[in-house]
Structures are given as C-alpha cells and as structure tokens.
Tab-separated table of C-alpha atoms in Angstrom:
chain	number	residue	atom	x	y	z
A	146	MET	CA	-55.116	-27.065	29.344
A	147	GLY	CA	-51.864	-25.161	29.716
A	148	MET	CA	-48.930	-24.357	27.450
A	149	HIS	CA	-46.972	-27.529	28.212
A	150	GLN	CA	-47.364	-29.025	24.745
A	151	PHE	CA	-46.302	-25.783	23.071
A	152	ILE	CA	-43.087	-25.705	25.111
A	153	GLN	CA	-42.571	-29.438	24.606
A	154	GLY	CA	-42.808	-28.804	20.874
A	155	LEU	CA	-39.671	-26.684	21.069
A	156	ASN	CA	-37.768	-29.843	22.002
A	157	ASN	CA	-39.288	-31.566	18.972
A	158	LEU	CA	-37.950	-28.776	16.754
A	159	GLU	CA	-34.522	-29.216	18.316
A	160	SER	CA	-34.436	-32.849	17.198
A	161	LEU	CA	-35.810	-32.213	13.681
A	162	ARG	CA	-32.925	-32.105	11.203
A	163	ARG	CA	-32.836	-29.847	8.182
A	164	ALA	CA	-32.377	-31.267	4.656
A	165	PRO	CA	-33.080	-34.865	5.728
A	166	GLY	CA	-31.719	-37.680	3.623
A	167	PHE	CA	-28.533	-35.991	2.427
A	168	PHE	CA	-24.947	-36.369	3.627
A	169	LYS	CA	-23.942	-33.279	5.619
A	170	TYR	CA	-20.800	-32.252	7.439
A	171	ALA	CA	-22.816	-30.013	9.771
A	172	GLU	CA	-26.318	-30.851	10.974
A	173	HIS	CA	-28.802	-28.025	11.520
A	174	SER	CA	-32.019	-28.365	13.506
A	175	VAL	CA	-35.302	-26.599	12.791
A	176	ALA	CA	-34.994	-24.891	16.187
A	177	ALA	CA	-31.547	-23.496	15.323
A	178	HIS	CA	-32.826	-22.394	11.925
A	179	SER	CA	-35.689	-20.454	13.527
A	180	PHE	CA	-33.278	-18.625	15.818
A	181	LYS	CA	-30.942	-17.745	12.946
A	182	VAL	CA	-33.820	-16.539	10.779
A	183	ALA	CA	-34.966	-14.275	13.624
A	184	GLU	CA	-31.450	-12.811	13.942
A	185	ILE	CA	-31.159	-12.278	10.181
A	186	ALA	CA	-34.633	-10.725	10.072
A	187	GLN	CA	-33.563	-8.343	12.833
A	188	MET	CA	-30.553	-7.258	10.768
A	189	LEU	CA	-32.602	-6.823	7.599
A	190	GLY	CA	-35.272	-4.937	9.542
A	191	ASP	CA	-32.640	-2.467	10.752
A	192	ILE	CA	-31.513	-1.916	7.163
A	193	GLU	CA	-35.096	-1.336	6.007
A	194	GLU	CA	-35.688	1.223	8.750
A	195	GLU	CA	-32.452	3.014	7.892
A	196	ALA	CA	-33.861	3.270	4.358
A	197	GLY	CA	-37.033	4.894	5.699
A	198	ASN	CA	-39.319	1.842	5.837
A	199	PRO	CA	-41.017	1.473	9.255
A	200	VAL	CA	-41.007	-2.093	10.601
A	201	ASN	CA	-43.647	-3.641	12.845
A	202	TRP	CA	-41.111	-5.328	15.083
A	203	GLN	CA	-43.598	-7.423	17.055
A	204	MET	CA	-44.996	-8.845	13.833
A	205	LEU	CA	-41.524	-9.444	12.398
A	206	TYR	CA	-40.265	-11.293	15.457
A	207	GLU	CA	-43.455	-13.362	15.682
A	208	LYS	CA	-43.211	-14.337	12.018
A	209	ALA	CA	-39.502	-15.171	12.201
A	210	LEU	CA	-39.521	-17.145	15.440
A	211	ASN	CA	-42.639	-19.176	14.627
A	212	HIS	CA	-42.395	-19.636	10.870
A	213	ASP	CA	-41.396	-23.322	11.065
A	214	TYR	CA	-43.040	-24.285	14.371
A	215	THR	CA	-45.671	-26.330	12.548
A	216	GLU	CA	-42.934	-28.612	11.218
A	217	ARG	CA	-43.236	-30.390	14.563
A	218	PHE	CA	-46.413	-31.912	13.060
A	219	ILE	CA	-45.199	-32.995	9.602
A	220	GLY	CA	-41.408	-32.719	9.806
A	221	ASP	CA	-39.003	-30.983	7.417
A	222	ILE	CA	-40.017	-32.463	4.069
A	223	LYS	CA	-37.397	-32.372	1.319
A	224	THR	CA	-37.903	-29.296	-0.861
A	225	PRO	CA	-37.969	-31.264	-4.162
A	226	VAL	CA	-40.754	-33.416	-2.703
A	227	LYS	CA	-42.640	-30.546	-1.072
A	228	TYR	CA	-42.810	-28.615	-4.346
A	229	ALA	CA	-43.069	-31.598	-6.709
A	230	THR	CA	-46.561	-30.559	-7.848
A	231	PRO	CA	-48.900	-27.689	-6.883
A	232	THR	CA	-51.458	-30.304	-5.833
A	233	LEU	CA	-49.059	-32.006	-3.432
A	234	ARG	CA	-47.955	-28.652	-2.005
A	235	GLU	CA	-51.597	-27.692	-1.450
A	236	MET	CA	-52.370	-31.030	0.184
A	237	LEU	CA	-49.412	-30.713	2.558
A	238	ALA	CA	-50.475	-27.156	3.415
A	239	ASP	CA	-54.007	-28.372	4.164
A	240	VAL	CA	-52.719	-31.151	6.429
A	241	GLU	CA	-50.419	-28.736	8.248
A	242	ALA	CA	-53.207	-26.170	8.692
A	243	SER	CA	-55.626	-28.813	9.990
A	244	MET	CA	-53.109	-30.206	12.483
A	245	THR	CA	-52.167	-26.701	13.618
A	246	GLU	CA	-55.805	-25.727	14.236
A	247	ASN	CA	-56.383	-28.982	16.128
A	248	PHE	CA	-53.304	-28.276	18.246
A	249	ILE	CA	-54.482	-24.723	19.031
A	250	GLN	CA	-57.968	-25.854	20.026
A	251	ASN	CA	-56.723	-28.702	22.221
A	252	GLU	CA	-53.494	-27.369	23.737
A	253	ILE	CA	-53.604	-23.561	23.791
A	254	PRO	CA	-55.732	-21.862	26.490
A	255	ALA	CA	-58.740	-20.039	25.030
A	256	PRO	CA	-57.530	-16.499	25.907
A	257	PHE	CA	-54.380	-17.049	23.793
A	258	GLN	CA	-55.779	-19.010	20.850
A	259	ASP	CA	-56.229	-16.082	18.466
A	260	ARG	CA	-52.658	-14.970	19.158
A	261	TYR	CA	-51.330	-18.393	18.262
A	262	ARG	CA	-53.492	-18.653	15.145
A	263	ARG	CA	-51.742	-15.493	14.011
A	264	ARG	CA	-48.285	-16.679	15.035
A	265	LEU	CA	-48.567	-20.158	13.556
A	266	SER	CA	-50.189	-19.122	10.283
A	267	GLU	CA	-48.208	-18.687	7.045
A	268	GLY	CA	-45.981	-15.658	7.654
A	269	LYS	CA	-44.611	-15.122	4.149
A	270	ASP	CA	-47.136	-12.595	2.906
A	271	GLU	CA	-46.895	-9.317	0.971
A	272	SER	CA	-46.320	-7.167	4.057
A	273	LEU	CA	-42.847	-5.749	4.656
A	274	GLU	CA	-42.464	-8.141	7.584
A	275	GLY	CA	-43.567	-11.082	5.426
A	276	GLN	CA	-41.068	-10.149	2.738
A	277	ILE	CA	-38.267	-9.835	5.292
A	278	LEU	CA	-39.174	-13.312	6.569
A	279	SER	CA	-39.002	-14.746	3.032
A	280	ILE	CA	-35.588	-13.165	2.486
A	281	SER	CA	-34.225	-14.159	5.902
A	282	ASP	CA	-35.347	-17.764	5.469
A	283	LYS	CA	-33.442	-18.012	2.184
A	284	VAL	CA	-30.369	-16.195	3.524
A	285	ASP	CA	-30.035	-18.824	6.247
A	286	LEU	CA	-30.571	-21.609	3.707
A	287	LEU	CA	-27.954	-19.979	1.481
A	288	TYR	CA	-25.469	-20.052	4.369
A	289	GLU	CA	-26.326	-23.641	5.274
A	290	SER	CA	-25.625	-24.760	1.703
A	291	PHE	CA	-22.527	-22.541	1.521
A	292	GLY	CA	-21.171	-24.228	4.648
A	293	GLU	CA	-21.446	-27.642	2.990
A	294	ILE	CA	-19.943	-26.431	-0.299
A	295	GLU	CA	-17.103	-24.748	1.605
A	296	LYS	CA	-16.306	-28.039	3.331
A	297	GLY	CA	-16.217	-29.888	0.009
A	298	ASN	CA	-19.494	-31.775	0.316
A	299	PRO	CA	-19.883	-33.632	-3.007
A	300	GLU	CA	-23.701	-33.670	-2.930
A	301	GLN	CA	-25.068	-31.746	-5.935
A	302	VAL	CA	-28.152	-30.840	-3.906
A	303	PHE	CA	-26.265	-28.150	-1.983
A	304	LEU	CA	-25.305	-26.345	-5.186
A	305	ASP	CA	-28.963	-26.575	-6.200
A	306	ILE	CA	-30.088	-25.225	-2.812
A	307	TYR	CA	-27.562	-22.394	-3.033
A	308	THR	CA	-28.823	-21.401	-6.498
A	309	GLU	CA	-32.495	-21.651	-5.545
A	310	SER	CA	-31.941	-19.634	-2.357
A	311	LEU	CA	-30.053	-16.874	-4.158
A	312	SER	CA	-32.661	-16.782	-6.927
A	313	THR	CA	-35.442	-16.313	-4.377
A	314	ILE	CA	-33.502	-13.565	-2.600
A	315	LEU	CA	-33.108	-11.842	-5.971
A	316	ASP	CA	-36.890	-11.858	-6.378
A	317	PHE	CA	-36.819	-9.155	-3.686
A	318	LYS	CA	-33.858	-7.214	-5.106
A	319	SER	CA	-35.800	-3.928	-5.008
A	320	ARG	CA	-35.786	-4.088	-1.208
A	321	PRO	CA	-33.005	-2.016	0.414
A	322	SER	CA	-32.126	-4.948	2.674
A	323	VAL	CA	-31.470	-7.197	-0.337
A	324	GLN	CA	-29.455	-4.501	-2.082
A	325	TYR	CA	-27.333	-4.241	1.072
A	326	PHE	CA	-26.933	-8.026	1.214
A	327	LEU	CA	-25.844	-8.242	-2.419
A	328	LYS	CA	-23.413	-5.345	-2.107
A	329	ASN	CA	-21.935	-5.886	1.349
A	330	VAL	CA	-22.535	-9.459	2.524
A	331	LEU	CA	-22.447	-11.763	-0.498
A	332	PRO	CA	-19.037	-10.495	-1.721
A	333	ASP	CA	-17.535	-11.205	1.707
A	334	MET	CA	-18.932	-14.732	1.583
A	335	LEU	CA	-17.300	-15.333	-1.783
A	336	GLU	CA	-13.966	-14.028	-0.513
A	337	GLU	CA	-13.703	-16.948	1.904
A	338	GLN	CA	-10.911	-19.360	0.987
A	339	PHE	CA	-12.144	-22.853	0.087
A	340	GLY	CA	-11.643	-25.463	-2.607
A	341	ASP	CA	-14.726	-24.810	-4.738
A	342	ARG	CA	-14.528	-21.032	-4.476
A	343	ASP	CA	-14.198	-20.459	-8.237
A	344	LEU	CA	-17.120	-22.795	-8.972
A	345	LEU	CA	-19.349	-21.042	-6.464
A	346	ALA	CA	-18.329	-17.604	-7.717
A	347	GLN	CA	-19.257	-18.624	-11.267
A	348	LEU	CA	-22.549	-20.109	-10.081
A	349	THR	CA	-23.306	-16.848	-8.282
A	350	ARG	CA	-22.537	-14.781	-11.374
A	351	ASP	CA	-24.745	-17.032	-13.494
A	352	THR	CA	-27.634	-16.751	-11.014
A	353	LEU	CA	-27.305	-12.951	-10.845
A	354	ALA	CA	-27.209	-12.755	-14.641
A	355	ALA	CA	-30.302	-14.951	-14.952
A	356	ALA	CA	-32.175	-12.669	-12.562
A	357	ASP	CA	-31.147	-9.601	-14.570
A	358	ALA	CA	-32.282	-11.269	-17.786
A	359	LYS	CA	-35.788	-11.784	-16.366
A	360	GLU	CA	-36.248	-8.048	-15.837
C-alpha cells in the first residue's frame, strides 16, 4: 500500500468538470478550482493577519487544497440537486464520508491515515481557516460565473450562481477579508467592460441590499 491511488486521484480531479450539464464558454476542472481556492485563501489569509487575526497557515493550505478531493468519488453534483432537500444532502455526505474512509483504510499507509482523515474531512467549520475556505470557495465560484456572464452566456444558472455566491460571501461580511473584497475587489470586477455590465451591477446592488435588510 503506497500513495499511488492518492496521486492518481489528482488526474481524476483534472478531468472532472465544474457545473456539469450547462453550456459554458470556459470549462473549469475541480483540480483547477482547488488551486485557485488555495491562492484566494492565501490572499484572504494575508488580509486577516494584517487585521490582527493570526492564521494557522498549515491548516488553511490543507483545507483549501483538499476541500474537493473527495469529489473524485462522487463527482461534482449540480448545486440545485445537491441541496434539493436536507435529507438528500445528508445522504450524499454520508456516501462521500463512507467512500473517503474506505479509501483511507485501503490506499493510505497506516502512518499517514490520521493526517489524511483530517485533510479529507469537511473543512468549512467555524475556525478562522474554515471561514476563509468558505469565502474563498465562493469567490472562485463568483469569478467562474462572472466569466460566463461577461462572455454573454445566456444560461440563467450563471446569474443564479453569481447571486448565491455573493450572498454566501456576505454571510461573512464582518470578516476583514470580506470587507476588503467588497471595497477593493468587487468594484474592479464591475468596472470591466462587457455587454451585461449594467444587469450585473444591478444584481450586485440588489444582493447587497438584501444582505443589509437581513441585519
């Protein structure tokens, strides 16, 4: 028993496409998504530390790089399906956890198994690192949907994904990293020149207003 299957799984992630079943101008793989989330998490971690919040960098990188590794077992299921009912979401989580544990026991050498249980477990927890992962994941999804909207993709789903991603980011608006993103990054995104710019700007304003109204 070596680490061959773990490394082989990285190739599986490279061939797994994000947002399956929808027309896209640009395809994104789960492997590419994991890399981008790690880079975004690094940026947000820097911002948090500048604000006086110490970051456990090992934990952050482990969470970011591995957060979707288990999709090699069940694939990237469409978000509307994945969250259709709490029962279905729980069932999918149970299947994923069972397959992950089976993989660890059968393919990961015993001295490393506890490390990989930690790395392949759900990383979006209440810790600072877990919150940064949640934000980073949605920032990348926001940019993926923005890229399709910018190119004029007519699929309504990308407007829905954009809104859902921004709404989730706003759930963490008390974090300095999110405040920085809203003040310094999002406005630059909306300054890009593209056909549906006014529509997206209005959608952004509506989403921000809805988040303010919930407070």
